Short mmCIF file of C-alpha atoms in Angstrom, two decimals:
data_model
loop_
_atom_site.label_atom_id
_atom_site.label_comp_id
_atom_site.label_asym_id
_atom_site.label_seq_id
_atom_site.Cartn_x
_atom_site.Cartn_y
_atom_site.Cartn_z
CA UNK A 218 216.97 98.79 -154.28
CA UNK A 219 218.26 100.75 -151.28
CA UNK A 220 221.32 98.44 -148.96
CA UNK A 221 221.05 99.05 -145.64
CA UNK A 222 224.38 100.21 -143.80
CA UNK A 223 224.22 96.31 -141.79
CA UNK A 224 223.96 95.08 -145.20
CA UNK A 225 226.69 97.25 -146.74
CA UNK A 226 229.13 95.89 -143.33
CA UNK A 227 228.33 92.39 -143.64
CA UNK A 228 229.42 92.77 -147.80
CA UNK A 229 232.78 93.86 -146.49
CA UNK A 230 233.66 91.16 -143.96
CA UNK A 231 231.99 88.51 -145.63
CA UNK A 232 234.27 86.18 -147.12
CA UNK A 233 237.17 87.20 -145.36
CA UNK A 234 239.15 84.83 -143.47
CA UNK A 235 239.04 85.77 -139.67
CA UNK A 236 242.59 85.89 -139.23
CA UNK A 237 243.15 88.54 -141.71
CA UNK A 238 241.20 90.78 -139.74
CA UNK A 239 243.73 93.46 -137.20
CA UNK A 240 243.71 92.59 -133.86
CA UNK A 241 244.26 96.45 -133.88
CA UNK A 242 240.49 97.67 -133.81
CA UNK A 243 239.48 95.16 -130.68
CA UNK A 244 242.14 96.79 -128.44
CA UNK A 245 241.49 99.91 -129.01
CA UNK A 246 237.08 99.92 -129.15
CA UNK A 247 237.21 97.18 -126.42
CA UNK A 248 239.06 98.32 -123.31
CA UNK A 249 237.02 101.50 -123.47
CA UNK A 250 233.49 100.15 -124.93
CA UNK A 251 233.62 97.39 -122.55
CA UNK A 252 236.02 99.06 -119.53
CA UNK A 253 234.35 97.40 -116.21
CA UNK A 254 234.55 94.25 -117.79
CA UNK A 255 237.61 94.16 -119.13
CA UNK A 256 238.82 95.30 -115.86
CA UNK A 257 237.05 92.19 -114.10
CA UNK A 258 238.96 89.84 -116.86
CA UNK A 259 242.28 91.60 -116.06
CA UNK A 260 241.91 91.18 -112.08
CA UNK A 261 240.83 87.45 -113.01
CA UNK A 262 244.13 86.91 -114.74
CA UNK A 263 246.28 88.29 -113.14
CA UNK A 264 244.85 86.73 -109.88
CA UNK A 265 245.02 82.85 -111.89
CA UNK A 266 247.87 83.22 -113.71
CA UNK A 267 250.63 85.42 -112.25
CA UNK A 268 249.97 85.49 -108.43
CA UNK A 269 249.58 81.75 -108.04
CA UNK A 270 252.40 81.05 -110.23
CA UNK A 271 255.18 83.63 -109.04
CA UNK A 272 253.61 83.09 -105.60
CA UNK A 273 254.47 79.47 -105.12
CA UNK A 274 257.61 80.30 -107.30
CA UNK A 275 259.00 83.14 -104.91
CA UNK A 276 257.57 81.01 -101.37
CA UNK A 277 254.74 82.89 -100.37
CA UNK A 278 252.32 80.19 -101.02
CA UNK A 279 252.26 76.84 -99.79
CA UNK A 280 249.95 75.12 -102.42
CA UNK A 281 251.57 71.48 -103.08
CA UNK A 282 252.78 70.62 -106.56
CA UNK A 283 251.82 67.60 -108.88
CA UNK A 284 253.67 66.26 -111.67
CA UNK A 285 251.56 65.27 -114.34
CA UNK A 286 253.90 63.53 -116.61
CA UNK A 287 252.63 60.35 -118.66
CA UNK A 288 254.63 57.90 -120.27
CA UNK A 289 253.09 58.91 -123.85
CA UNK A 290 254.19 62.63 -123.42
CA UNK A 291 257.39 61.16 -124.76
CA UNK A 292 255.88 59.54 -128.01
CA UNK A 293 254.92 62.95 -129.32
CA UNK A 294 258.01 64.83 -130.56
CA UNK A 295 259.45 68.04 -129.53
CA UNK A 296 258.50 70.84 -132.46
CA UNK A 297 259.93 74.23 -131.64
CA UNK A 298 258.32 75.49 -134.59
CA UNK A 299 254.73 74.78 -133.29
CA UNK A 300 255.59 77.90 -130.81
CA UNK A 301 254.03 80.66 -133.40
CA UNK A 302 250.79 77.95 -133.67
CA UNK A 303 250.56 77.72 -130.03
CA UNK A 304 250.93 81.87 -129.11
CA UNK A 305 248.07 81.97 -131.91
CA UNK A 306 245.59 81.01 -129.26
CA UNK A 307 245.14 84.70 -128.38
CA UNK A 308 244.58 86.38 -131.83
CA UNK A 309 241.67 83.30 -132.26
CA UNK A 310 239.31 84.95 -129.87
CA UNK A 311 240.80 88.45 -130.47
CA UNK A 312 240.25 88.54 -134.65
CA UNK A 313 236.59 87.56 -134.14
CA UNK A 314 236.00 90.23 -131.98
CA UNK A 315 237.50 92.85 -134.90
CA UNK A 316 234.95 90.93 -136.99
CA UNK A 317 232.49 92.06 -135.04
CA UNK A 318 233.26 95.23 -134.65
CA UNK A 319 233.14 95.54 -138.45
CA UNK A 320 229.90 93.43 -139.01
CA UNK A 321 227.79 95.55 -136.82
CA UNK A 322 230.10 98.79 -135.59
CA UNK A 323 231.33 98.99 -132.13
CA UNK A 324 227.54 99.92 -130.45
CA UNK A 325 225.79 96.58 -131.34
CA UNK A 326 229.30 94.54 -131.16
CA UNK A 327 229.89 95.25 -127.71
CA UNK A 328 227.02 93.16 -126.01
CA UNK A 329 228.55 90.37 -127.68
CA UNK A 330 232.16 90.89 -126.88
CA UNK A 331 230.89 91.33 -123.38
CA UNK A 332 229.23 88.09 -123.05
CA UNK A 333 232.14 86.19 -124.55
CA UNK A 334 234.86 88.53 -121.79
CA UNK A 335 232.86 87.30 -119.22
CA UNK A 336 232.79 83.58 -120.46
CA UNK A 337 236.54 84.03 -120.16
CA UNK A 338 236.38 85.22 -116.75
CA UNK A 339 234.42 82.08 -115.35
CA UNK A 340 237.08 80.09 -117.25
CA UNK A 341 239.96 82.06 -115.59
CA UNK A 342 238.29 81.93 -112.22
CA UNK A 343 237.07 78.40 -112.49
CA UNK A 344 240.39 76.69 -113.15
CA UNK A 345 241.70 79.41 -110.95
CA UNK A 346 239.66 77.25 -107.75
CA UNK A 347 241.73 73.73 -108.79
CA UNK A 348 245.35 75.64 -109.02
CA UNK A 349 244.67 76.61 -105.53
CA UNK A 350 243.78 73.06 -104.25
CA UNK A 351 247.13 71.18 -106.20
CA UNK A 352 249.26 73.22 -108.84
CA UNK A 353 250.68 71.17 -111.44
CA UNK A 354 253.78 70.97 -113.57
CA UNK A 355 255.53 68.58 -115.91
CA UNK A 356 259.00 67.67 -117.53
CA UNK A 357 259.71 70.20 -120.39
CA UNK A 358 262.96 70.78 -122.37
CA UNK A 359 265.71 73.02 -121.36
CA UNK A 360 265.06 75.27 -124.85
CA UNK A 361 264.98 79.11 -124.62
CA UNK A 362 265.70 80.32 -128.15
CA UNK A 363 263.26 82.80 -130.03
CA UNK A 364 259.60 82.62 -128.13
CA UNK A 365 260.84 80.10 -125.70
CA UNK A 366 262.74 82.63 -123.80
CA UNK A 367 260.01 84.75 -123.10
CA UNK A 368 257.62 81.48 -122.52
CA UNK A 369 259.80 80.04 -119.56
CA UNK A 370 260.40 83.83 -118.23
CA UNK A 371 256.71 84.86 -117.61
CA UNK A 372 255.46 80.74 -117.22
CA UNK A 373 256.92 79.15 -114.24
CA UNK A 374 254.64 76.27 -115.94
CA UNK A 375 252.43 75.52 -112.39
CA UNK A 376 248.95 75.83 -114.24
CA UNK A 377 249.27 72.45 -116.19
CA UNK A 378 245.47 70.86 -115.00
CA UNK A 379 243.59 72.04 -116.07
CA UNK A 380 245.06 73.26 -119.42
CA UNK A 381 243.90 77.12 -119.87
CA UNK A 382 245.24 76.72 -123.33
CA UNK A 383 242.92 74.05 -124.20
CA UNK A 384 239.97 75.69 -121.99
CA UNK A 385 240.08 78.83 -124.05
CA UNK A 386 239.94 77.47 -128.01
CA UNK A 387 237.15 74.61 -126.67
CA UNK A 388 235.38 77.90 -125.44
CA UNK A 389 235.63 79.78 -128.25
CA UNK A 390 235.07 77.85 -131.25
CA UNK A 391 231.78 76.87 -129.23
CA UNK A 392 230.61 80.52 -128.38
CA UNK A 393 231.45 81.99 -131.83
CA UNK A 394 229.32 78.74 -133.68
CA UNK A 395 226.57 79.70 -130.85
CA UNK A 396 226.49 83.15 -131.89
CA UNK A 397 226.85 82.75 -135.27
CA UNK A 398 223.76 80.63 -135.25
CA UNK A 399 221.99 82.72 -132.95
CA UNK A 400 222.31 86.21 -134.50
CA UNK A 401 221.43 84.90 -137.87
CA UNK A 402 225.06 85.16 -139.46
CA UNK A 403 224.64 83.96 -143.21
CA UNK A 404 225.06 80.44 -143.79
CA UNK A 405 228.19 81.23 -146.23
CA UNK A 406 229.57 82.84 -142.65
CA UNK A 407 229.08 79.65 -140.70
CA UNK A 408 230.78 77.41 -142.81
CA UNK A 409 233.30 79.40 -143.10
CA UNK A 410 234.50 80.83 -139.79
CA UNK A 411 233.37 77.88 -137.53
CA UNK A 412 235.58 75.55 -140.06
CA UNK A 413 238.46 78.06 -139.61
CA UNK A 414 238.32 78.19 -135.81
CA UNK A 415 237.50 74.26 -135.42
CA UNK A 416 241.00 73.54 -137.63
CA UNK A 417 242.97 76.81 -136.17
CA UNK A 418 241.55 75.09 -132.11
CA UNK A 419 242.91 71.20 -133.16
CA UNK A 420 246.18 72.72 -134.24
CA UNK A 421 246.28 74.55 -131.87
CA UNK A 422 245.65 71.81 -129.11
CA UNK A 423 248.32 69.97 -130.74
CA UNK A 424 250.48 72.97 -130.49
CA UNK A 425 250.33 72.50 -126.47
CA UNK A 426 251.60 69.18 -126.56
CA UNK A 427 254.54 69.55 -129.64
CA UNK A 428 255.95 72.42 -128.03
CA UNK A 429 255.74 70.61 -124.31
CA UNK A 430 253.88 73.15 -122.92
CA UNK A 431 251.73 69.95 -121.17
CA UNK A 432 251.22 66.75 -120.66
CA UNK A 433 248.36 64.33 -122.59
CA UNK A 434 246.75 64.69 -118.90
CA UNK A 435 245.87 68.17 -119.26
CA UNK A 436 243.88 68.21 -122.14
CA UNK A 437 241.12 66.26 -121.44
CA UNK A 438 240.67 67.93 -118.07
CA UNK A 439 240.34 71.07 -119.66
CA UNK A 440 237.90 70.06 -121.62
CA UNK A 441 236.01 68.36 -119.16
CA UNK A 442 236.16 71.54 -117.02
CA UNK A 443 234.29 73.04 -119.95
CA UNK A 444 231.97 71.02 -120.78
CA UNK A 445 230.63 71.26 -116.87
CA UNK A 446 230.85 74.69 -116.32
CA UNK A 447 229.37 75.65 -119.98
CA UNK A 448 227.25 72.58 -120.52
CA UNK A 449 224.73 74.68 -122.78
CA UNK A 450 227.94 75.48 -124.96
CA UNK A 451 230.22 72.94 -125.07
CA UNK A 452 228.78 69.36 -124.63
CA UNK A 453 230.33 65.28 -124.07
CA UNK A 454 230.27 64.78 -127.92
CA UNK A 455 231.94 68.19 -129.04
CA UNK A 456 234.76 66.80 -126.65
CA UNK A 457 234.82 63.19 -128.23
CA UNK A 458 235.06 64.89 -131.45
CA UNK A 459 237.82 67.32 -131.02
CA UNK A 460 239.83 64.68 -129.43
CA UNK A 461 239.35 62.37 -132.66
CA UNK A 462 240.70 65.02 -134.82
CA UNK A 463 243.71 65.64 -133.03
CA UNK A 464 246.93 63.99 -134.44
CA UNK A 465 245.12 63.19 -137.65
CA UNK A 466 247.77 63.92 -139.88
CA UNK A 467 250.75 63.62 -136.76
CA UNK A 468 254.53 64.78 -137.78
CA UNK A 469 257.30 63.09 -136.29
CA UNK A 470 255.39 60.95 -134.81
CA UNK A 471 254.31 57.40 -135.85
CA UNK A 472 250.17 57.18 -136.49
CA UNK A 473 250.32 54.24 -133.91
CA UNK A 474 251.52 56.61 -131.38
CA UNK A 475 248.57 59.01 -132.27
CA UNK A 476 246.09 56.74 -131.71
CA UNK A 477 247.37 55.91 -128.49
CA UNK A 478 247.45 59.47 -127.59
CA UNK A 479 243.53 59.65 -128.44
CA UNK A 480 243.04 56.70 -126.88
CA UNK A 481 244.23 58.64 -123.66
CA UNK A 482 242.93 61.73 -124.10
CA UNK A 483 239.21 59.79 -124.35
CA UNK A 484 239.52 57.51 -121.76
CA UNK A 485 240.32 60.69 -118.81
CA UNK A 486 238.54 62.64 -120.57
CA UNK A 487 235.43 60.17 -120.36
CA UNK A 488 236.59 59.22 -116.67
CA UNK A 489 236.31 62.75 -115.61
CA UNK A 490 233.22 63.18 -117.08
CA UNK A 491 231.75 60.17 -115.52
CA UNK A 492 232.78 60.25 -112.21
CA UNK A 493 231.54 64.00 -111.86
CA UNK A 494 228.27 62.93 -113.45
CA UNK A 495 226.68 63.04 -109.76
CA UNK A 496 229.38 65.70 -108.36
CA UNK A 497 227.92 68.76 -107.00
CA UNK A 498 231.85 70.58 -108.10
CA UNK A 499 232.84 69.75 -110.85
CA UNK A 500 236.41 69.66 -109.61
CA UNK A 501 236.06 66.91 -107.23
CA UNK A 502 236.55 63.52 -110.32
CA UNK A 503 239.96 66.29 -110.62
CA UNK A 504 240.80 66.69 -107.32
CA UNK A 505 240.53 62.69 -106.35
CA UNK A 506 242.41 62.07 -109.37
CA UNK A 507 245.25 64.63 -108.84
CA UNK A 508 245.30 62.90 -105.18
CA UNK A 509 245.89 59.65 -106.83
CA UNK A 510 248.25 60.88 -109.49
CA UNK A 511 250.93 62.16 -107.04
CA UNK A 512 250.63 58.84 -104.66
CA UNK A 513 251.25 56.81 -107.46
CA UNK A 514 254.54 59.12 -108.45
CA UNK A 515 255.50 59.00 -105.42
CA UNK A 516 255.55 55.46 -104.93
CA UNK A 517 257.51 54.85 -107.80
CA UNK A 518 260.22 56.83 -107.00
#
């Protein structure tokens, strides 16, 4: 019996853990398979995350700043060695990509790799229209050794809400379990990958929050940004889930403390939600609340 050559690529990657594939093949097919669009990504990022920043940092914008703080941000311990878990939010949408570009070869990969570049330009561009209505910040530690130094140098830390971090691994463990489904991956292949990305996104999330990269406020309205903008992807009870499974198995950190931190996460998470249920923009539950947030700071002070 005669294998075709899809059969004889999906032999080779099958079974293989996505990480172990070389993030190597997706920067070099992609920039050139997929040039206008990764162009349109590039312009989207460096619009969102570099000019707003550095332009409130050096004074040429004027965009007010909230701090986001919570009392429970201080529950959860500070884990410098989360920082390798946290940068690993890149490689989880990159290695899938190589994948890809194995499974099929770089001609039928790159419709797909398109539709998931352009997911991540909506995200970009979405969260992109809060930062310019309120940036946001919060309290983190004065540490600049190994990865932290180049973390604080290139992150003036002004994009806290909604969490781009948190936006990105929601987004892509929900396309890749989408596509895998749709494209008729073998079943073998979606157990395996969409556990690995669901575990590699929670510890990842947690990542944001050990290393102090944000507050227990940003996570939930990251995921609520998703879950309006992508509601076909990325629905109320994927949220409810992910946010269950976070501090699970918590370190340095008492499991009473964890549950209060769910206990947050839910409850803005599900206030968001409903108070946008009827919103045209699905910014404005975020914007009132932002409002709200900084009056009540300020009062205190």
């Amino acid at each position: 019996m005669t294998v075709s050559t899809t059969e004889k690529r999906i032999q080779k990657v099958s079974g293989k853990a996505l990480s172990s594939f070389s993030v190597l093949p997706a920067y070099a097919v992609i920039p050139f398979r997929a040039f206008k669009t990764t162009m349109k990504l590039l312009r989207s990022i460096i619009a969102v995350f570099f000019v707003l920043q550095f332009g409130k940092k050096w004074g040429f914008l004027k965009i007010p700043v909230v701090h986001v703080d919570h009392p429970l941000d201080k529950k959860i311990p500070f884990l410098p060695r989360k920082v390798d878990i946290y940068l690993s939010f890149i490689n989880l949408w990159i290695c899938p990509m190589t994948m890809l570009i194995r499974r099929y070869g770089a001609g039928k990969a790159i419709p797909f790799i398109r539709e998931w570049l352009e997911l991540l330009k909506t995200t970009y561009d979405e969260a992109g229209r809060l930062y310019r209505f309120r940036l946001t910040t919060m309290e983190r530690p004065s540490y600049h050794k190994g990865h932290f130094f180049t973390i604080h140098f290139f992150d003036p830390h002004l994009l806290c809400v909604p969490s781009l971090h948190i936006a990105i691994i929601a987004l892509c463990y929900s396309f890749y379990h989408m596509l895998f489904e749709r494209e008729e991956f073998t079943q073998a292949e979606n157990n395996q990958w969409n556990s690995e990305l669901y575990k590699q996104s929670v510890a990842i999330a947690e990542s944001v929050l050990y290393v102090k990269q944000h507050s227990v406020n940003c996570v939930p309205a990251a995921l609520y940004m998703i879950s309006r903008i992508f509601p076909d992807l990325y629905k109320a009870e994927d949220a409810v889930h992910f946010i269950n499974d976070m501090f699970v198995a918590p370190e340095e950190m008492s499991a009473e403390s964890a549950g209060q931190v769910r206990e947050h996460l839910l409850f803005v998470y599900e206030r968001f939600l409903l108070e946008g249920a009827h919103e045209d923009d699905w910014r404005a539950p975020v914007q009132r609340w932002l409002v709200e947030y900084n009056a009540s700071a300020q009062a205190e002070q």
